[in-house]
Amino acid sequence: MDIAWEEYGWERLADGVGRRRLPGWDATVGLVLGDRAVLLYDTGSSLREGAELRSQAEALTGRKVTHIALSHPHFDHVLGTAAFAGVQVYGAVGTDTLLRNAREREALRSDAVRQGLDAAEAAEAADVLVAPEHVVSGEWTLDLGGRQVLLANVGPAHSGHDLVLLVPGAREVVFCGDLVEESGEPQAGPDAVLSQWPAALDRLLALGGEDAHYVPGHGAVVDAAFVRAQRDELARRVDVP
């Protein structure tokens, strides 16, 4: 199952598990390979970026991406989804309604342009934005063939709809989305629920355990101690235990 991740600019995290740090906003995209299915975690900030990820995933695995899990509905994580045809898309419950709402799609487009995405690219992606067809209210186990992964709705916290991905193994890999950030301070936009963020990180740590690799939405892979320190700092800011 193991493949030459580094030849394509990806980082190998475990057998059949890797991630890429995208240019621009340093957003992470994860890839998990099973015997029958290929799962991508997040899709980039534009259709161009999504198409590049699709081509790389197919070159790496020799197969098409079959499943996509969206960590949360911010532009740099979801605008590339329409570049993948015929996939099953998963998101935290509520993400589906939000991404179908014309006002919210316009807000995503505007935010992308404000953050530096080309206006034409932002408009193109927003016009064909894909909402999840499968929504996760608690936990959902996906069988990728020879490998089961867990999707867990742990929000609201960083956003109103935060979905993490746990990949079991000799050392678990937890894709955290923007619940954890390493390359900068955790960002809290208007949809963040700061009072619940520490509890979301508690659940994240309970899922992965002390020895897991925790993969932030932005930045280098971290350990449980890093996540716990970020949790404690957030709790201090919002004055919760």
mmCIF file of C-alpha atoms in Angstrom:
data_model
loop_
_atom_site.group_PDB
_atom_site.id
_atom_site.type_symbol
_atom_site.label_atom_id
_atom_site.label_comp_id
_atom_site.label_asym_id
_atom_site.label_seq_id
_atom_site.Cartn_x
_atom_site.Cartn_y
_atom_site.Cartn_z
ATOM 1 C CA MET A 1 0.000 0.000 0.000
ATOM 2 C CA ASP A 2 2.922 2.354 0.637
ATOM 3 C CA ILE A 3 3.727 4.844 -2.122
ATOM 4 C CA ALA A 4 6.361 7.420 -3.018
ATOM 5 C CA TRP A 5 4.720 10.444 -1.337
ATOM 6 C CA GLU A 6 7.738 12.729 -1.370
ATOM 7 C CA GLU A 7 8.168 12.457 -5.145
ATOM 8 C CA TYR A 8 4.893 14.361 -5.487
ATOM 9 C CA GLY A 9 5.534 16.876 -2.709
ATOM 10 C CA TRP A 10 3.469 15.025 -0.096
ATOM 11 C CA GLU A 11 4.470 14.014 3.431
ATOM 12 C CA ARG A 12 4.079 10.366 4.416
ATOM 13 C CA LEU A 13 2.486 9.980 7.861
ATOM 14 C CA ALA A 14 1.855 6.220 7.945
ATOM 15 C CA ASP A 15 1.439 3.353 5.512
ATOM 16 C CA GLY A 16 -1.084 4.583 2.956
ATOM 17 C CA VAL A 17 -1.596 7.901 4.780
ATOM 18 C CA GLY A 18 -0.149 11.256 3.762
ATOM 19 C CA ARG A 19 -0.768 14.951 3.529
ATOM 20 C CA ARG A 20 0.219 17.978 1.498
ATOM 21 C CA ARG A 21 0.671 21.554 2.707
ATOM 22 C CA LEU A 22 -0.755 23.768 0.000
ATOM 23 C CA PRO A 23 0.898 27.048 -1.018
ATOM 24 C CA GLY A 24 -0.699 30.367 -0.214
ATOM 25 C CA TRP A 25 -2.518 29.707 3.056
ATOM 26 C CA ASP A 26 -0.498 26.631 4.111
ATOM 27 C CA ALA A 27 -3.706 24.602 4.359
ATOM 28 C CA THR A 28 -3.343 20.860 4.828
ATOM 29 C CA VAL A 29 -4.979 18.261 2.601
ATOM 30 C CA GLY A 30 -4.948 14.623 3.748
ATOM 31 C CA LEU A 31 -5.060 11.436 1.680
ATOM 32 C CA VAL A 32 -5.916 7.960 2.993
ATOM 33 C CA LEU A 33 -5.649 4.880 0.820
ATOM 34 C CA GLY A 34 -7.706 1.722 1.340
ATOM 35 C CA ASP A 35 -7.941 -1.431 -0.745
ATOM 36 C CA ARG A 36 -11.199 -0.311 -2.367
ATOM 37 C CA ALA A 37 -11.453 3.423 -1.775
ATOM 38 C CA VAL A 38 -9.386 6.604 -1.609
ATOM 39 C CA LEU A 39 -10.346 9.359 0.849
ATOM 40 C CA LEU A 40 -9.297 12.995 0.570
ATOM 41 C CA TYR A 41 -9.604 15.310 3.582
ATOM 42 C CA ASP A 42 -10.292 18.831 2.260
ATOM 43 C CA THR A 43 -9.939 19.999 -1.333
ATOM 44 C CA GLY A 44 -8.084 23.308 -1.470
ATOM 45 C CA SER A 45 -9.052 26.892 -2.179
ATOM 46 C CA SER A 46 -10.013 26.824 -5.874
ATOM 47 C CA LEU A 47 -11.006 24.534 -8.735
ATOM 48 C CA ARG A 48 -7.470 24.837 -10.070
ATOM 49 C CA GLU A 49 -6.049 23.650 -6.768
ATOM 50 C CA GLY A 50 -8.659 20.877 -6.558
ATOM 51 C CA ALA A 51 -7.792 19.672 -10.064
ATOM 52 C CA GLU A 52 -4.097 19.590 -9.144
ATOM 53 C CA LEU A 53 -4.876 17.564 -6.022
ATOM 54 C CA ARG A 54 -7.028 15.174 -8.057
ATOM 55 C CA SER A 55 -4.221 14.599 -10.560
ATOM 56 C CA GLN A 56 -1.655 14.082 -7.811
ATOM 57 C CA ALA A 57 -3.872 11.666 -5.895
ATOM 58 C CA GLU A 58 -4.465 9.614 -9.032
ATOM 59 C CA ALA A 59 -0.755 9.582 -9.831
ATOM 60 C CA LEU A 60 0.105 8.536 -6.271
ATOM 61 C CA THR A 61 -2.492 5.804 -5.911
ATOM 62 C CA GLY A 62 -3.299 4.740 -9.471
ATOM 63 C CA ARG A 63 -6.984 5.250 -8.627
ATOM 64 C CA LYS A 64 -9.550 7.998 -8.441
ATOM 65 C CA VAL A 65 -10.570 9.677 -5.205
ATOM 66 C CA THR A 66 -13.860 8.099 -4.106
ATOM 67 C CA HIS A 67 -14.578 9.898 -0.814
ATOM 68 C CA ILE A 68 -14.054 13.464 0.400
ATOM 69 C CA ALA A 69 -14.374 14.676 3.999
ATOM 70 C CA LEU A 70 -14.565 18.422 4.563
ATOM 71 C CA SER A 71 -13.032 19.622 7.823
ATOM 72 C CA HIS A 72 -15.101 22.817 7.956
ATOM 73 C CA PRO A 73 -16.765 25.233 5.525
ATOM 74 C CA HIS A 74 -14.046 27.857 5.017
ATOM 75 C CA PHE A 75 -12.925 28.752 1.507
ATOM 76 C CA ASP A 76 -9.354 27.413 1.694
ATOM 77 C CA HIS A 77 -10.677 23.950 2.600
ATOM 78 C CA VAL A 78 -13.758 23.470 0.383
ATOM 79 C CA LEU A 79 -13.622 25.467 -2.864
ATOM 80 C CA GLY A 80 -11.820 22.700 -4.790
ATOM 81 C CA THR A 81 -14.473 20.023 -4.245
ATOM 82 C CA ALA A 82 -16.214 20.408 -7.615
ATOM 83 C CA ALA A 83 -12.987 19.299 -9.336
ATOM 84 C CA PHE A 84 -13.793 15.747 -8.189
ATOM 85 C CA ALA A 85 -16.596 14.072 -10.129
ATOM 86 C CA GLY A 86 -18.668 11.230 -8.714
ATOM 87 C CA VAL A 87 -17.239 11.283 -5.187
ATOM 88 C CA GLN A 88 -19.099 10.825 -1.907
ATOM 89 C CA VAL A 89 -18.756 13.990 0.160
ATOM 90 C CA TYR A 90 -18.998 14.065 3.972
ATOM 91 C CA GLY A 91 -19.268 17.009 6.333
ATOM 92 C CA ALA A 92 -20.414 17.886 9.824
ATOM 93 C CA VAL A 93 -24.179 18.230 10.054
ATOM 94 C CA GLY A 94 -25.200 21.713 8.978
ATOM 95 C CA THR A 95 -22.393 22.063 6.452
ATOM 96 C CA ASP A 96 -24.760 20.817 3.760
ATOM 97 C CA THR A 97 -27.367 23.491 4.467
ATOM 98 C CA LEU A 98 -24.761 26.227 4.786
ATOM 99 C CA LEU A 99 -23.031 25.456 1.470
ATOM 100 C CA ARG A 100 -26.365 25.386 -0.364
ATOM 101 C CA ASN A 101 -27.329 28.815 0.942
ATOM 102 C CA ALA A 102 -26.790 31.570 -1.643
ATOM 103 C CA ARG A 103 -25.867 34.162 0.990
ATOM 104 C CA GLU A 104 -23.289 31.840 2.591
ATOM 105 C CA ARG A 105 -21.782 30.979 -0.809
ATOM 106 C CA GLU A 106 -21.410 34.683 -1.511
ATOM 107 C CA ALA A 107 -19.770 35.127 1.893
ATOM 108 C CA LEU A 108 -17.280 32.372 1.058
ATOM 109 C CA ARG A 109 -16.507 33.983 -2.304
ATOM 110 C CA SER A 110 -16.043 37.394 -0.708
ATOM 111 C CA ASP A 111 -13.805 35.997 2.025
ATOM 112 C CA ALA A 112 -11.651 34.185 -0.543
ATOM 113 C CA VAL A 113 -11.146 37.401 -2.529
ATOM 114 C CA ARG A 114 -10.473 39.388 0.640
ATOM 115 C CA GLN A 115 -7.805 36.857 1.608
ATOM 116 C CA GLY A 116 -6.110 37.137 -1.795
ATOM 117 C CA LEU A 117 -7.697 34.558 -4.124
ATOM 118 C CA ASP A 118 -8.157 35.760 -7.698
ATOM 119 C CA ALA A 119 -11.706 37.128 -8.055
ATOM 120 C CA ALA A 120 -12.487 35.073 -11.177
ATOM 121 C CA GLU A 121 -11.280 31.864 -9.534
ATOM 122 C CA ALA A 122 -13.306 32.584 -6.415
ATOM 123 C CA ALA A 123 -16.471 33.252 -8.431
ATOM 124 C CA GLU A 124 -15.976 30.121 -10.536
ATOM 125 C CA ALA A 125 -15.587 27.891 -7.483
ATOM 126 C CA ALA A 126 -18.472 29.473 -5.590
ATOM 127 C CA ASP A 127 -20.791 28.949 -8.568
ATOM 128 C CA VAL A 128 -20.255 25.176 -8.481
ATOM 129 C CA LEU A 129 -19.696 24.739 -4.747
ATOM 130 C CA VAL A 130 -20.436 21.178 -3.619
ATOM 131 C CA ALA A 131 -22.379 20.555 -0.406
ATOM 132 C CA PRO A 132 -21.894 17.264 1.474
ATOM 133 C CA GLU A 133 -24.444 14.567 0.682
ATOM 134 C CA HIS A 134 -23.511 12.674 3.873
ATOM 135 C CA VAL A 135 -23.679 14.582 7.165
ATOM 136 C CA VAL A 136 -22.075 13.479 10.416
ATOM 137 C CA SER A 137 -23.855 14.380 13.648
ATOM 138 C CA GLY A 138 -21.728 12.223 15.954
ATOM 139 C CA GLU A 139 -19.291 9.650 14.588
ATOM 140 C CA TRP A 140 -19.253 7.791 11.291
ATOM 141 C CA THR A 141 -16.989 4.836 10.464
ATOM 142 C CA LEU A 142 -16.002 4.471 6.820
ATOM 143 C CA ASP A 143 -14.683 1.181 5.444
ATOM 144 C CA LEU A 144 -12.141 1.963 2.728
ATOM 145 C CA GLY A 145 -11.302 -1.710 2.227
ATOM 146 C CA GLY A 146 -8.765 -3.207 4.601
ATOM 147 C CA ARG A 147 -8.851 0.024 6.578
ATOM 148 C CA GLN A 148 -11.558 1.702 8.618
ATOM 149 C CA VAL A 149 -11.413 5.402 9.428
ATOM 150 C CA LEU A 150 -13.536 7.461 11.784
ATOM 151 C CA LEU A 151 -15.155 10.812 11.029
ATOM 152 C CA ALA A 152 -16.123 12.701 14.188
ATOM 153 C CA ASN A 153 -18.172 15.872 14.499
ATOM 154 C CA VAL A 154 -16.468 17.636 17.414
ATOM 155 C CA GLY A 155 -17.732 21.184 16.889
ATOM 156 C CA PRO A 156 -18.842 23.824 16.908
ATOM 157 C CA ALA A 157 -15.503 25.361 17.814
ATOM 158 C CA HIS A 158 -13.212 26.888 15.175
ATOM 159 C CA SER A 159 -16.297 27.036 12.956
ATOM 160 C CA GLY A 160 -19.918 26.100 13.296
ATOM 161 C CA HIS A 161 -19.209 22.708 11.708
ATOM 162 C CA ASP A 162 -15.911 20.975 12.574
ATOM 163 C CA LEU A 163 -15.205 17.429 11.342
ATOM 164 C CA VAL A 164 -12.045 15.514 12.243
ATOM 165 C CA LEU A 165 -10.634 12.335 10.709
ATOM 166 C CA LEU A 166 -9.051 9.555 12.779
ATOM 167 C CA VAL A 167 -6.946 6.971 10.957
ATOM 168 C CA PRO A 168 -6.161 4.023 13.277
ATOM 169 C CA GLY A 169 -2.796 2.301 13.059
ATOM 170 C CA ALA A 170 0.352 1.452 14.974
ATOM 171 C CA ARG A 171 0.350 5.190 15.684
ATOM 172 C CA GLU A 172 -2.963 6.934 15.083
ATOM 173 C CA VAL A 173 -3.141 9.878 12.706
ATOM 174 C CA VAL A 174 -5.696 12.587 13.502
ATOM 175 C CA PHE A 175 -6.512 15.188 10.864
ATOM 176 C CA CYS A 176 -7.696 18.134 12.955
ATOM 177 C CA GLY A 177 -8.727 20.780 10.465
ATOM 178 C CA ASP A 178 -8.318 24.273 11.888
ATOM 179 C CA LEU A 179 -9.145 23.159 15.407
ATOM 180 C CA VAL A 180 -5.345 22.997 15.687
ATOM 181 C CA GLU A 181 -2.888 25.347 13.996
ATOM 182 C CA GLU A 182 0.897 25.148 14.207
ATOM 183 C CA SER A 183 2.106 27.813 11.771
ATOM 184 C CA GLY A 184 0.283 30.613 13.570
ATOM 185 C CA GLU A 185 -2.166 31.396 16.349
ATOM 186 C CA PRO A 186 -5.574 29.656 16.077
ATOM 187 C CA GLN A 187 -7.848 31.853 13.988
ATOM 188 C CA ALA A 188 -11.346 32.690 15.188
ATOM 189 C CA GLY A 189 -13.728 34.150 12.634
ATOM 190 C CA PRO A 190 -17.350 35.209 13.078
ATOM 191 C CA ASP A 191 -18.584 31.590 13.041
ATOM 192 C CA ALA A 192 -16.221 30.419 15.799
ATOM 193 C CA VAL A 193 -17.668 29.287 19.128
ATOM 194 C CA LEU A 194 -14.754 30.052 21.434
ATOM 195 C CA SER A 195 -16.433 28.817 24.602
ATOM 196 C CA GLN A 196 -16.697 25.293 23.144
ATOM 197 C CA TRP A 197 -13.286 25.120 21.470
ATOM 198 C CA PRO A 198 -11.395 23.740 24.507
ATOM 199 C CA ALA A 199 -13.974 20.939 24.856
ATOM 200 C CA ALA A 200 -13.555 20.112 21.161
ATOM 201 C CA LEU A 201 -9.815 19.725 21.712
ATOM 202 C CA ASP A 202 -10.470 17.532 24.751
ATOM 203 C CA ARG A 203 -12.498 15.231 22.526
ATOM 204 C CA LEU A 204 -9.798 15.334 19.856
ATOM 205 C CA LEU A 205 -7.222 14.197 22.411
ATOM 206 C CA ALA A 206 -9.534 11.460 23.667
ATOM 207 C CA LEU A 207 -9.935 10.153 20.120
ATOM 208 C CA GLY A 208 -6.243 10.145 19.248
ATOM 209 C CA GLY A 209 -4.571 9.479 22.574
ATOM 210 C CA GLU A 210 -1.125 10.442 23.770
ATOM 211 C CA ASP A 211 0.903 8.845 20.970
ATOM 212 C CA ALA A 212 -1.001 10.017 17.897
ATOM 213 C CA HIS A 213 0.231 12.257 15.110
ATOM 214 C CA TYR A 214 -2.022 15.338 15.129
ATOM 215 C CA VAL A 215 -2.198 17.048 11.737
ATOM 216 C CA PRO A 216 -3.186 20.736 11.992
ATOM 217 C CA GLY A 217 -5.186 22.566 9.383
ATOM 218 C CA HIS A 218 -2.122 24.795 8.931
ATOM 219 C CA GLY A 219 1.441 23.909 9.866
ATOM 220 C CA ALA A 220 3.640 20.993 10.838
ATOM 221 C CA VAL A 221 2.443 17.760 12.434
ATOM 222 C CA VAL A 222 2.311 18.032 16.234
ATOM 223 C CA ASP A 223 1.930 15.791 19.267
ATOM 224 C CA ALA A 224 -0.616 15.568 22.060
ATOM 225 C CA ALA A 225 1.382 17.931 24.264
ATOM 226 C CA PHE A 226 1.133 20.662 21.626
ATOM 227 C CA VAL A 227 -2.623 20.173 21.262
ATOM 228 C CA ARG A 228 -3.056 20.244 25.039
ATOM 229 C CA ALA A 229 -1.035 23.448 25.361
ATOM 230 C CA GLN A 230 -3.133 25.089 22.643
ATOM 231 C CA ARG A 231 -6.265 23.867 24.385
ATOM 232 C CA ASP A 232 -5.158 25.361 27.699
ATOM 233 C CA GLU A 233 -4.307 28.708 26.097
ATOM 234 C CA LEU A 234 -7.729 28.879 24.422
ATOM 235 C CA ALA A 235 -9.401 27.983 27.734
ATOM 236 C CA ARG A 236 -7.470 30.767 29.451
ATOM 237 C CA ARG A 237 -8.628 33.272 26.830
ATOM 238 C CA VAL A 238 -12.296 32.416 27.201
ATOM 239 C CA ASP A 239 -12.119 31.733 30.935
ATOM 240 C CA VAL A 240 -13.343 28.142 30.942
ATOM 241 C CA PRO A 241 -11.822 25.235 32.912
#
